[in-house]
Short mmCIF file of C-alpha atoms in Angstrom, two decimals:
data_model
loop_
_atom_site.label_atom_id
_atom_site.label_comp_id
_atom_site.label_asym_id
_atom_site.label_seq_id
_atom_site.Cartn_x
_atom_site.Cartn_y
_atom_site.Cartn_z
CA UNK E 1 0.00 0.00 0.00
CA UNK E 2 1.55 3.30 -0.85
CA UNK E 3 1.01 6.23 1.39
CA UNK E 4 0.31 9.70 -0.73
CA UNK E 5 1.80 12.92 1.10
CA UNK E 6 -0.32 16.40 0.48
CA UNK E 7 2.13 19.35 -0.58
CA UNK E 8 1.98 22.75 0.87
CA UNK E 9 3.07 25.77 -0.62
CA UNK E 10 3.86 28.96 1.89
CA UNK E 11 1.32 31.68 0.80
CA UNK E 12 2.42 35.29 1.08
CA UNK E 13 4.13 38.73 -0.80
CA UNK E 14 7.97 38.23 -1.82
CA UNK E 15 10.16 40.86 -1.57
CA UNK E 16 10.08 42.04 -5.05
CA UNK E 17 6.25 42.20 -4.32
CA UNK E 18 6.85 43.87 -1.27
CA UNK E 19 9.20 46.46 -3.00
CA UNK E 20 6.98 47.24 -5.96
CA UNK E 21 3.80 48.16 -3.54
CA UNK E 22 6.20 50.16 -1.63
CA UNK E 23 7.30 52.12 -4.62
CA UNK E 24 4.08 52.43 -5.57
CA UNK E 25 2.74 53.74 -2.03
CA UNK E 26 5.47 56.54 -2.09
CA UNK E 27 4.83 57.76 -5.62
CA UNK E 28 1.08 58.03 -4.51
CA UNK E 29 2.36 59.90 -1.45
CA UNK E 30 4.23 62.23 -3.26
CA UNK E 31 1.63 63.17 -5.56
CA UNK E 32 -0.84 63.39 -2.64
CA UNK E 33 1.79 65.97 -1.12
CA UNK E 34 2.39 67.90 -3.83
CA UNK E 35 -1.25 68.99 -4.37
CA UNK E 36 -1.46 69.71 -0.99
CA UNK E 37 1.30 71.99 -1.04
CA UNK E 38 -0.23 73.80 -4.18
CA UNK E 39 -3.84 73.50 -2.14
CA UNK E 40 -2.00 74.91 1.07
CA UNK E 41 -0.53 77.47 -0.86
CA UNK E 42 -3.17 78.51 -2.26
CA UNK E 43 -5.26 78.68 0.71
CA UNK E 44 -2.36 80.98 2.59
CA UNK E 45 -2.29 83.27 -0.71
CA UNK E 46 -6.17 83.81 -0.44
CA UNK E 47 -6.09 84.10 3.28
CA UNK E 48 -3.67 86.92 3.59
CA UNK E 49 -5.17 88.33 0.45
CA UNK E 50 -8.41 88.58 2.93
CA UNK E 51 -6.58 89.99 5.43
CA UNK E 52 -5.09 92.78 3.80
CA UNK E 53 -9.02 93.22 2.05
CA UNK E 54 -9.68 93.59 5.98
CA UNK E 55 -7.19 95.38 7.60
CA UNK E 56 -7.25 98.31 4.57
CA UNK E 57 -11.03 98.21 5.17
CA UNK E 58 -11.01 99.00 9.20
CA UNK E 59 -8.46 101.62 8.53
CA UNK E 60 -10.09 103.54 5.94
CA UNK E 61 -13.56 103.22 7.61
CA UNK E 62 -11.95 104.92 10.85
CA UNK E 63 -10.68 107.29 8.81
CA UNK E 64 -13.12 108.63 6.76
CA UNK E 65 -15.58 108.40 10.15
CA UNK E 66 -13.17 110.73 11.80
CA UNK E 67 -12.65 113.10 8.46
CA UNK E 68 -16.13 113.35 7.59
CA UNK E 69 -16.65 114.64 11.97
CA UNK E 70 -13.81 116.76 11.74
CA UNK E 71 -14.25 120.74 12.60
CA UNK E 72 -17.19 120.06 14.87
CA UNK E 73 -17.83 122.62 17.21
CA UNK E 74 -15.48 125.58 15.99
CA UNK E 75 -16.90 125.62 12.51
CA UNK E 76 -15.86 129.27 12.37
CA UNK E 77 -13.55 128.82 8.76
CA UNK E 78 -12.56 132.39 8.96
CA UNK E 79 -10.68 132.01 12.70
CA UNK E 80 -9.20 128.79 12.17
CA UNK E 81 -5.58 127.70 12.23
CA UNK E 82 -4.60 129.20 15.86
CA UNK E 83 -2.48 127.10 17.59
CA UNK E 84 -3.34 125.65 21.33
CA UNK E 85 -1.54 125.65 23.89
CA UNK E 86 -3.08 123.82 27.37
CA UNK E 87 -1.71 122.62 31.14
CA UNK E 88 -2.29 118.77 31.40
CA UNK E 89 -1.27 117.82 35.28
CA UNK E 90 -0.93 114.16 33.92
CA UNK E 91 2.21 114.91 31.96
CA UNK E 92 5.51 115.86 32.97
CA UNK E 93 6.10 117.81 32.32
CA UNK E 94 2.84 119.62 32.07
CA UNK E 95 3.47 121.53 28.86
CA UNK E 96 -0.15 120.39 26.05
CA UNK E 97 0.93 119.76 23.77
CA UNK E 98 4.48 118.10 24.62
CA UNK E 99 7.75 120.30 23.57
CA UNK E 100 8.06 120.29 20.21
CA UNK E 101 4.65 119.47 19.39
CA UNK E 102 1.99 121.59 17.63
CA UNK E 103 -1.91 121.52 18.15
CA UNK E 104 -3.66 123.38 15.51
CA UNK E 105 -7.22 124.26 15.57
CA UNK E 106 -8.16 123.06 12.01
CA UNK E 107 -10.28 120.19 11.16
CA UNK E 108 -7.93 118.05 9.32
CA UNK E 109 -4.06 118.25 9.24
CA UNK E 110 -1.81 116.95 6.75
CA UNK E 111 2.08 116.39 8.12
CA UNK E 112 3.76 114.99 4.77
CA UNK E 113 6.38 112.42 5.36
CA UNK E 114 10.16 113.29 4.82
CA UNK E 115 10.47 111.73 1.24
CA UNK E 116 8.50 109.14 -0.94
CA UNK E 117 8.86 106.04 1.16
CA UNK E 118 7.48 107.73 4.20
CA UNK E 119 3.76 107.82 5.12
CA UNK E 120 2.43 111.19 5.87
CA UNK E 121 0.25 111.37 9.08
CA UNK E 122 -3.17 112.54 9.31
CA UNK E 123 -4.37 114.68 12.30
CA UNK E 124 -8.34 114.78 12.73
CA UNK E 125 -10.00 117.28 15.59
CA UNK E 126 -12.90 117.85 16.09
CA UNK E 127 -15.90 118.40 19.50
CA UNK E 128 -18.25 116.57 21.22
CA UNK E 129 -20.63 119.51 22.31
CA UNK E 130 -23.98 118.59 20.34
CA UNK E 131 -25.62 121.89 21.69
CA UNK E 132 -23.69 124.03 19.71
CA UNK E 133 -21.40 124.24 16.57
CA UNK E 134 -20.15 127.54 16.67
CA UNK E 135 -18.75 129.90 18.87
CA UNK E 136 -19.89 132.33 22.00
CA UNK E 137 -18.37 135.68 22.01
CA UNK E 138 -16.19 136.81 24.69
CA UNK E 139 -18.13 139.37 27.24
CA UNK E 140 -15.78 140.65 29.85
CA UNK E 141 -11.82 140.96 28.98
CA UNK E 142 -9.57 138.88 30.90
CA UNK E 143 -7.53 140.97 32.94
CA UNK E 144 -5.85 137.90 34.11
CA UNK E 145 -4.87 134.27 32.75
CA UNK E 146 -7.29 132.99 35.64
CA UNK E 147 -9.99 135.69 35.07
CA UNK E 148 -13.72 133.40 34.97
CA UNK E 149 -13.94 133.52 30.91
CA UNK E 150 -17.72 135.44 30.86
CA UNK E 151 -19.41 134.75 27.41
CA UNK E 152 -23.01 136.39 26.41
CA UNK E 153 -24.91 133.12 26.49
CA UNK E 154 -23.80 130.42 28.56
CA UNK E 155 -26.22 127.86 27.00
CA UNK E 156 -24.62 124.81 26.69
CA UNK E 157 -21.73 124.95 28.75
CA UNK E 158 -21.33 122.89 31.86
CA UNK E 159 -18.84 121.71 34.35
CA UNK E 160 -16.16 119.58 32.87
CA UNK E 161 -16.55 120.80 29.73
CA UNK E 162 -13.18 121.50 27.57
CA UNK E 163 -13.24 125.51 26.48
CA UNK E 164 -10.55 126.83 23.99
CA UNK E 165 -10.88 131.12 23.73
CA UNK E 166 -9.53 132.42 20.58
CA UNK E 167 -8.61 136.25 20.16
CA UNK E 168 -8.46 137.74 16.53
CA UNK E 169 -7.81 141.19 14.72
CA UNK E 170 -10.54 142.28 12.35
CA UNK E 171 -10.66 141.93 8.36
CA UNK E 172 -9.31 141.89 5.74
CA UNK E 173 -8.45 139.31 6.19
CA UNK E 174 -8.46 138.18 10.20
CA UNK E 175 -5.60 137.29 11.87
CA UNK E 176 -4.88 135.41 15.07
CA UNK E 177 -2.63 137.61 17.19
CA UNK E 178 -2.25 135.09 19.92
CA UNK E 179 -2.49 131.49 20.86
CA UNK E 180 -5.76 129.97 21.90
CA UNK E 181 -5.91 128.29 25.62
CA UNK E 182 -7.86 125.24 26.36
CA UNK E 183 -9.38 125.32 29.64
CA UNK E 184 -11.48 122.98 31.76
CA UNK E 185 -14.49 124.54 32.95
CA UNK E 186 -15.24 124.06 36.80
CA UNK E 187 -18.01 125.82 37.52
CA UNK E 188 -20.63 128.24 36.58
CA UNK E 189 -22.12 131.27 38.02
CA UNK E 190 -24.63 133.24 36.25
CA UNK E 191 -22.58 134.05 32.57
CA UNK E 192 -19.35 133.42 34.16
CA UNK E 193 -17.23 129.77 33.58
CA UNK E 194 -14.56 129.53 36.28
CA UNK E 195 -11.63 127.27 35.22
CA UNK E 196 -9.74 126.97 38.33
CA UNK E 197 -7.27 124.52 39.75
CA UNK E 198 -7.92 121.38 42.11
CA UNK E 199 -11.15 119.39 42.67
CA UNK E 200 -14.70 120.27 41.45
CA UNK E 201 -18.39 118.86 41.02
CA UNK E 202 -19.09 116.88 38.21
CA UNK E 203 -22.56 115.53 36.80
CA UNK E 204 -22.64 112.85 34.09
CA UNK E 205 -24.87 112.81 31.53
CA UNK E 206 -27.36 110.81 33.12
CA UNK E 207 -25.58 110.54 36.82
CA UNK E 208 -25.20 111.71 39.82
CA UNK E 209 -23.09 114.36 40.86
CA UNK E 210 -19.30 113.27 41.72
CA UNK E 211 -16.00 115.08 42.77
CA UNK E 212 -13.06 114.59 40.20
CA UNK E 213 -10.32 116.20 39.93
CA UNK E 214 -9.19 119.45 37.57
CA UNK E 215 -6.80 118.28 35.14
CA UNK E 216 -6.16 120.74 32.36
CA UNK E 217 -6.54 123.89 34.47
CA UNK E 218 -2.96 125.56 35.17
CA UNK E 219 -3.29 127.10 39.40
CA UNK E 220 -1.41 129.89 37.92
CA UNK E 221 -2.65 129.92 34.44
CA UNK E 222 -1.54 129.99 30.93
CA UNK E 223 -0.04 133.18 30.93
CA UNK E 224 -2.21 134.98 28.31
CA UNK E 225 -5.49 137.32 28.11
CA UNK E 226 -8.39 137.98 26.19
CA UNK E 227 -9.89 140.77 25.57
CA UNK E 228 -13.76 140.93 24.64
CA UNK E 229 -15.39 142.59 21.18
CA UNK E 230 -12.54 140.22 19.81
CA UNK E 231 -12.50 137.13 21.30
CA UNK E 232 -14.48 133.94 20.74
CA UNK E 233 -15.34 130.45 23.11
CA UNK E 234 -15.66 127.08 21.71
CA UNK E 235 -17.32 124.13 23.49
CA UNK E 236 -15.45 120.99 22.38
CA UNK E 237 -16.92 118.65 24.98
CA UNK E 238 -16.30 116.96 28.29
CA UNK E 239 -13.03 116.54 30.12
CA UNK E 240 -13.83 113.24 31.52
CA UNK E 241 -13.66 110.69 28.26
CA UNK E 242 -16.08 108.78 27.26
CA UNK E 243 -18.67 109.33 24.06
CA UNK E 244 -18.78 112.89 25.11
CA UNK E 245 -14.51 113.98 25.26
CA UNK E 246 -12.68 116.51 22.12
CA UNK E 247 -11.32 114.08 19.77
CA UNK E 248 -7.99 114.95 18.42
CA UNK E 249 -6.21 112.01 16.69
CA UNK E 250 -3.12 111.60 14.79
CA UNK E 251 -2.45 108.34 12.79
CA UNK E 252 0.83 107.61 11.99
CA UNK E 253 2.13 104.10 10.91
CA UNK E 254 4.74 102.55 12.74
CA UNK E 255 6.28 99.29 12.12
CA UNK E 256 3.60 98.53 9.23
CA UNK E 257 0.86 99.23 11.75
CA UNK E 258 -1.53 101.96 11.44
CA UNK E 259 -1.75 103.86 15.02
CA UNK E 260 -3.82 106.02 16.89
CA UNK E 261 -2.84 108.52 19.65
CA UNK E 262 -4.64 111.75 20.95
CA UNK E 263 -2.83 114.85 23.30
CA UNK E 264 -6.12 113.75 25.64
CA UNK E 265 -4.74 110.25 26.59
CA UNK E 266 -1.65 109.22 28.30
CA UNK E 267 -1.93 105.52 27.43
CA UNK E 268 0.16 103.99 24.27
CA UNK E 269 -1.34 104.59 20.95
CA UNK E 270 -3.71 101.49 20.08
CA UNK E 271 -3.21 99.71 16.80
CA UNK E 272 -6.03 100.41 14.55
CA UNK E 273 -5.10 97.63 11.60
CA UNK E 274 -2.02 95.39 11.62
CA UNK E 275 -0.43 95.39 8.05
CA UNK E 276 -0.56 99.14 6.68
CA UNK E 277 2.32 100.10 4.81
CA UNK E 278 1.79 103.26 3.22
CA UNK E 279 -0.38 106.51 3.69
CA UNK E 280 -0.90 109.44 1.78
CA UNK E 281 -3.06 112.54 1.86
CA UNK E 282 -3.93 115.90 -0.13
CA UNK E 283 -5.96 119.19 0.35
CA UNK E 284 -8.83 119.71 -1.53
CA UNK E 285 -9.46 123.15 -2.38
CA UNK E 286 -12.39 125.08 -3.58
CA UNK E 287 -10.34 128.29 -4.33
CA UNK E 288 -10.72 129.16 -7.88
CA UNK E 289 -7.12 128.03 -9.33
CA UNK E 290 -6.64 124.94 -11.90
CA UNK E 291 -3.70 123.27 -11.35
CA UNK E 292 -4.25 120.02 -13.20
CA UNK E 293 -5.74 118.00 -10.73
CA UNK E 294 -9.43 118.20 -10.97
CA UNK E 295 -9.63 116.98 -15.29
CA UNK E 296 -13.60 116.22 -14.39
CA UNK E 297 -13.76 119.76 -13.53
CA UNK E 298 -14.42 122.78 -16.18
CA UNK E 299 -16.01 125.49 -14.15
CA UNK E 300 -13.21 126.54 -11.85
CA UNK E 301 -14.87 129.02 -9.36
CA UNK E 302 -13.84 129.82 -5.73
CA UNK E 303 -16.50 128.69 -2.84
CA UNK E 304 -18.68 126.83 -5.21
CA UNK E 305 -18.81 123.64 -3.11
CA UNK E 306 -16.51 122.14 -5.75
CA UNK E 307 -13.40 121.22 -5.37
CA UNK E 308 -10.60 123.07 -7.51
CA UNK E 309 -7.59 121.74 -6.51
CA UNK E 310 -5.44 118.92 -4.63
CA UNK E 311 -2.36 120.05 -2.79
CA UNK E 312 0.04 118.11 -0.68
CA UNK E 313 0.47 118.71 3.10
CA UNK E 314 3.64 120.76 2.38
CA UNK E 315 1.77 123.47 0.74
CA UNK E 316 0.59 126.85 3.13
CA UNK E 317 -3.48 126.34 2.81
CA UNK E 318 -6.06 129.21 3.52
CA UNK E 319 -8.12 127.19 5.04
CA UNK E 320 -11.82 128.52 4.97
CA UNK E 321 -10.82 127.27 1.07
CA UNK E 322 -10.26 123.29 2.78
CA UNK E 323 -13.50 121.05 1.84
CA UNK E 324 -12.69 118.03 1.27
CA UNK E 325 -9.31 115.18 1.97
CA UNK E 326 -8.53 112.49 -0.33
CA UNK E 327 -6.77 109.92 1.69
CA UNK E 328 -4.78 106.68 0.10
CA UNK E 329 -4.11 103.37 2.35
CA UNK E 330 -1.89 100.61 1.10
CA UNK E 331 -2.46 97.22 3.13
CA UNK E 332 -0.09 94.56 2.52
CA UNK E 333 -0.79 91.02 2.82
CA UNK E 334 1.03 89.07 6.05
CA UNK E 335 2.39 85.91 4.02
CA UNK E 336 5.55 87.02 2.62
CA UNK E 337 5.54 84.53 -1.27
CA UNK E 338 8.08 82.01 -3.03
CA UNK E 339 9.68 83.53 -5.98
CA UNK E 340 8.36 81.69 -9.03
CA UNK E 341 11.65 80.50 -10.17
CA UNK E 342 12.18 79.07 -6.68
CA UNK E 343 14.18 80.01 -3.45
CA UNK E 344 16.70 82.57 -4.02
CA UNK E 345 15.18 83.87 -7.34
CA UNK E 346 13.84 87.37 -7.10
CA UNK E 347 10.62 87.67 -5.72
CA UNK E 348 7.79 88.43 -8.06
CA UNK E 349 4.63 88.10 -6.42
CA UNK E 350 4.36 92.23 -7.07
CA UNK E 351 6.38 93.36 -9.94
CA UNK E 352 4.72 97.21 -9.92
CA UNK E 353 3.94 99.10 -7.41
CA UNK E 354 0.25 100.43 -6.96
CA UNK E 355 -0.60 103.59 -7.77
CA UNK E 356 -3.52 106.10 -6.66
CA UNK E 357 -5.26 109.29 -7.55
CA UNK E 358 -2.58 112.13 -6.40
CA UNK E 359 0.32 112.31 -4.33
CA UNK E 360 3.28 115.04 -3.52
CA UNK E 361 5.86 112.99 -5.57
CA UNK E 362 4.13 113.26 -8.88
CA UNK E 363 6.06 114.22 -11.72
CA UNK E 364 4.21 117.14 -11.98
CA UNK E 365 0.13 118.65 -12.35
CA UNK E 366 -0.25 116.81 -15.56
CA UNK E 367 1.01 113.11 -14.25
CA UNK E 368 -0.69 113.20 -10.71
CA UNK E 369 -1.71 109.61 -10.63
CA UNK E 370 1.26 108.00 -9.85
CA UNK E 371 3.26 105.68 -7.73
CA UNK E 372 3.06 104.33 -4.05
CA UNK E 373 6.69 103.92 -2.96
CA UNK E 374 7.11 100.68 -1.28
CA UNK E 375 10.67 100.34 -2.06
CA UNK E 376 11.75 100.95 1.81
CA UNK E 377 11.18 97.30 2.42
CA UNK E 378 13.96 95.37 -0.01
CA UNK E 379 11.53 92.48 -0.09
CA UNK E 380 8.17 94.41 -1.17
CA UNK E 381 7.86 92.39 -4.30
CA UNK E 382 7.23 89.21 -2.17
CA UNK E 383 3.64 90.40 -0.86
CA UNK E 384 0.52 91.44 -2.01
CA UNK E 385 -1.29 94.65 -1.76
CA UNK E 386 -4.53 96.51 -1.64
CA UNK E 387 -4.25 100.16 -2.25
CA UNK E 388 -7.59 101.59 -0.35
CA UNK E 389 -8.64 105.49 -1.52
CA UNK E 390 -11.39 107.88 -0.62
CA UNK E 391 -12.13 111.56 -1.08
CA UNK E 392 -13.99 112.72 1.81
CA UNK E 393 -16.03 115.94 2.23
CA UNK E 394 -15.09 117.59 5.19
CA UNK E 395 -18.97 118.64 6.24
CA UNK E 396 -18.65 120.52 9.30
CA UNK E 397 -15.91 122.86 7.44
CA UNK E 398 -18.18 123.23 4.35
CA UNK E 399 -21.26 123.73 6.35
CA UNK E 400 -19.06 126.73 8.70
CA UNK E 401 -20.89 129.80 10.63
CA UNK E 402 -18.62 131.91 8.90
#
């Protein structure tokens, strides 16, 4: 009898098997990687694209919202351009504004930067008083710095509130023999407003009476005097912050960040929108004269409520001729691109640089759209921008008591 034996293979991949799937697996990874890195790329590109679409946005929203309230509550066109000079006990030392340091009592202020690459800042002021727009004339002459200031109608003035008085020479044309002098109003008796030094009574819109103390009143005052017939009062609003406190603002950009800071706060200036590497600003003027810069215009005729002329921040302004500011933002995207030729090609994300409606480095009247220098930063071809521009009626100024 013969006995039959079953035969059994092993059952299993061999190594060249093995090898070939593995080969296979890793092209298929490779693939799957490099469409993510496009896809990834992509998505980062389109992200900081919205971000820049953002950041330009916030910027140019605050602002227009602080051009377009600009001159509030000393409307009076013919008087303005004085500059201020204050007592601030928070600062040392107390000198508002600081040494060196100018506050001008216009509604919009141009300071052009020191060449091409460098932003100009943008100074908005303007009150908070909704009871009144325009000035109260001066009724007793100060004899003194700390003389009550006594105006013919003291409507609308309370404690706390932040007075500036303003003396002038008749026309033609005025002019503004002295500075004017903020002062924080104390308290009232009958038509006079006492601005003394030290603590006083304070009601809050809607409150209850509390003590605080005087901070921009000077115990031995400013020095200067005001003499009545010639002299004017502004209410720009209360001393104590809030909705109700003087806004004066100047934005500046530091470190590609647009800022914020005001003479009427201590604290560091706040960013207002990360990513802001340019600014520029012009005049508009409704003053008769063609210089190039208004081609949709044919009619040029002075205080017509149309806009003449653009001038750069450099240029001396009359400024009951100031109606309008055209402002230009450039936002720059946060991912800084790969050269299209690969890593240490040139970058070429942006080969041009952007341009907008009129700038002080034009070639001259006839080629005022032009350029936005972005050539401070050696690697501004590697981003993206957004170049963000408005012209903005200044309202208050155009709608002035005088």
């Amino acid at each position: 009898m013969r006995t039959s034996f079953d035969r059994t293979f092993a059952s299993g991949f061999s190594m060249v098997e093995l090898m070939v799937a593995m080969v296979i697996g890793l092209i298929g990874m490779i693939i799957i990687f490099q469409v993510f890195e496009v896809s990834e790329g992509i998505k980062r590109t389109t992200t900081s694209g919205g971000d820049a679409q953002q950041n330009g946005a916030i910027a140019m929203y605050v602002l227009e919202h602080d051009a377009r309230n600009s001159g509030m509550g000393f409307n009076d066109t013919l008087w303005a351009g004085c500059s201020i000079i204050g007592y601030d006990q928070l600062l040392t030392p107390h000198n508002l504004p600081p040494a060196g340091a100018t506050m001008l009592m216009v509604p919009v202020r141009i300071t052009p930067g020191a060449n091409s690459t460098t932003p100009d800042q943008l100074t908005m002021f303007y009150g908070s008083q909704t009871l009144s727009a325009s000035g109260s004339a001066l009724d007793a002459t100060m004899n003194q710095s700390t003389d009550p200031v006594r105006v013919k109608n003291i409507w609308g003035f309370h404690p706390g509130d932040l007075i500036v008085v303003l003396e002038w020479l008749p026309p033609p044309p005025p002019a503004l023999p002295k500075p004017c002098s903020l002062m924080e109003v104390t308290s009232i008796s009958g038509d006079d407003m006492f601005h003394d030094a030290g603590n006083y009574s304070y009601t809050p819109p809607g409150g209850s009476a509390v003590t605080v103390p005087s901070r921009f009143n000077n115990p031995s005052g400013l020095g200067i005097t005001y003499s009545t017939g010639k002299s004017v009062v502004y209410n720009l609003g209360s001393s104590q912050g809030g909705g109700t406190a003087p806004v004066y603002s100047t934005y500046s950009i530091v470190n590609g960040t647009l800022t914020l800071a005001s003479p009427f706060s201590i604290s560091a200036p706040p960013a207002v929108a990360d990513n802001i590497v340019h600014l520029r600003a012009v005049y508009g003027l409704d003053d008769g004269i063609n210089n190039g810069t208004v081609p949709y215009n044919t009619v040029y005729t002075a205080n017509d409520g149309i806009v003449d002329r653009f001038v750069d921040g450099a240029t001396a302004v009359n400024w009951q001729n100031v109606i309008a500011v055209r402002i230009a933002l450039v936002a720059r995207s946060a991912l800084k691109e790969k050269p299209t030729a690969g890593a240490g090609a040139p970058c070429d994300t942006t080969t041009v640089e952007p341009t907008w409606s009129g700038s002080a480095w034009a070639a001259g009247p006839t080629n005022f759209n032009t350029r936005l220098d972005l050539t401070a930063d050696p690697d501004w071809q590697c981003y993206r921008y957004r170049v963000f521009e408005a012209t903005i009626p200044l309202r208050n100024w155009v709608w002035s008591s005088s």
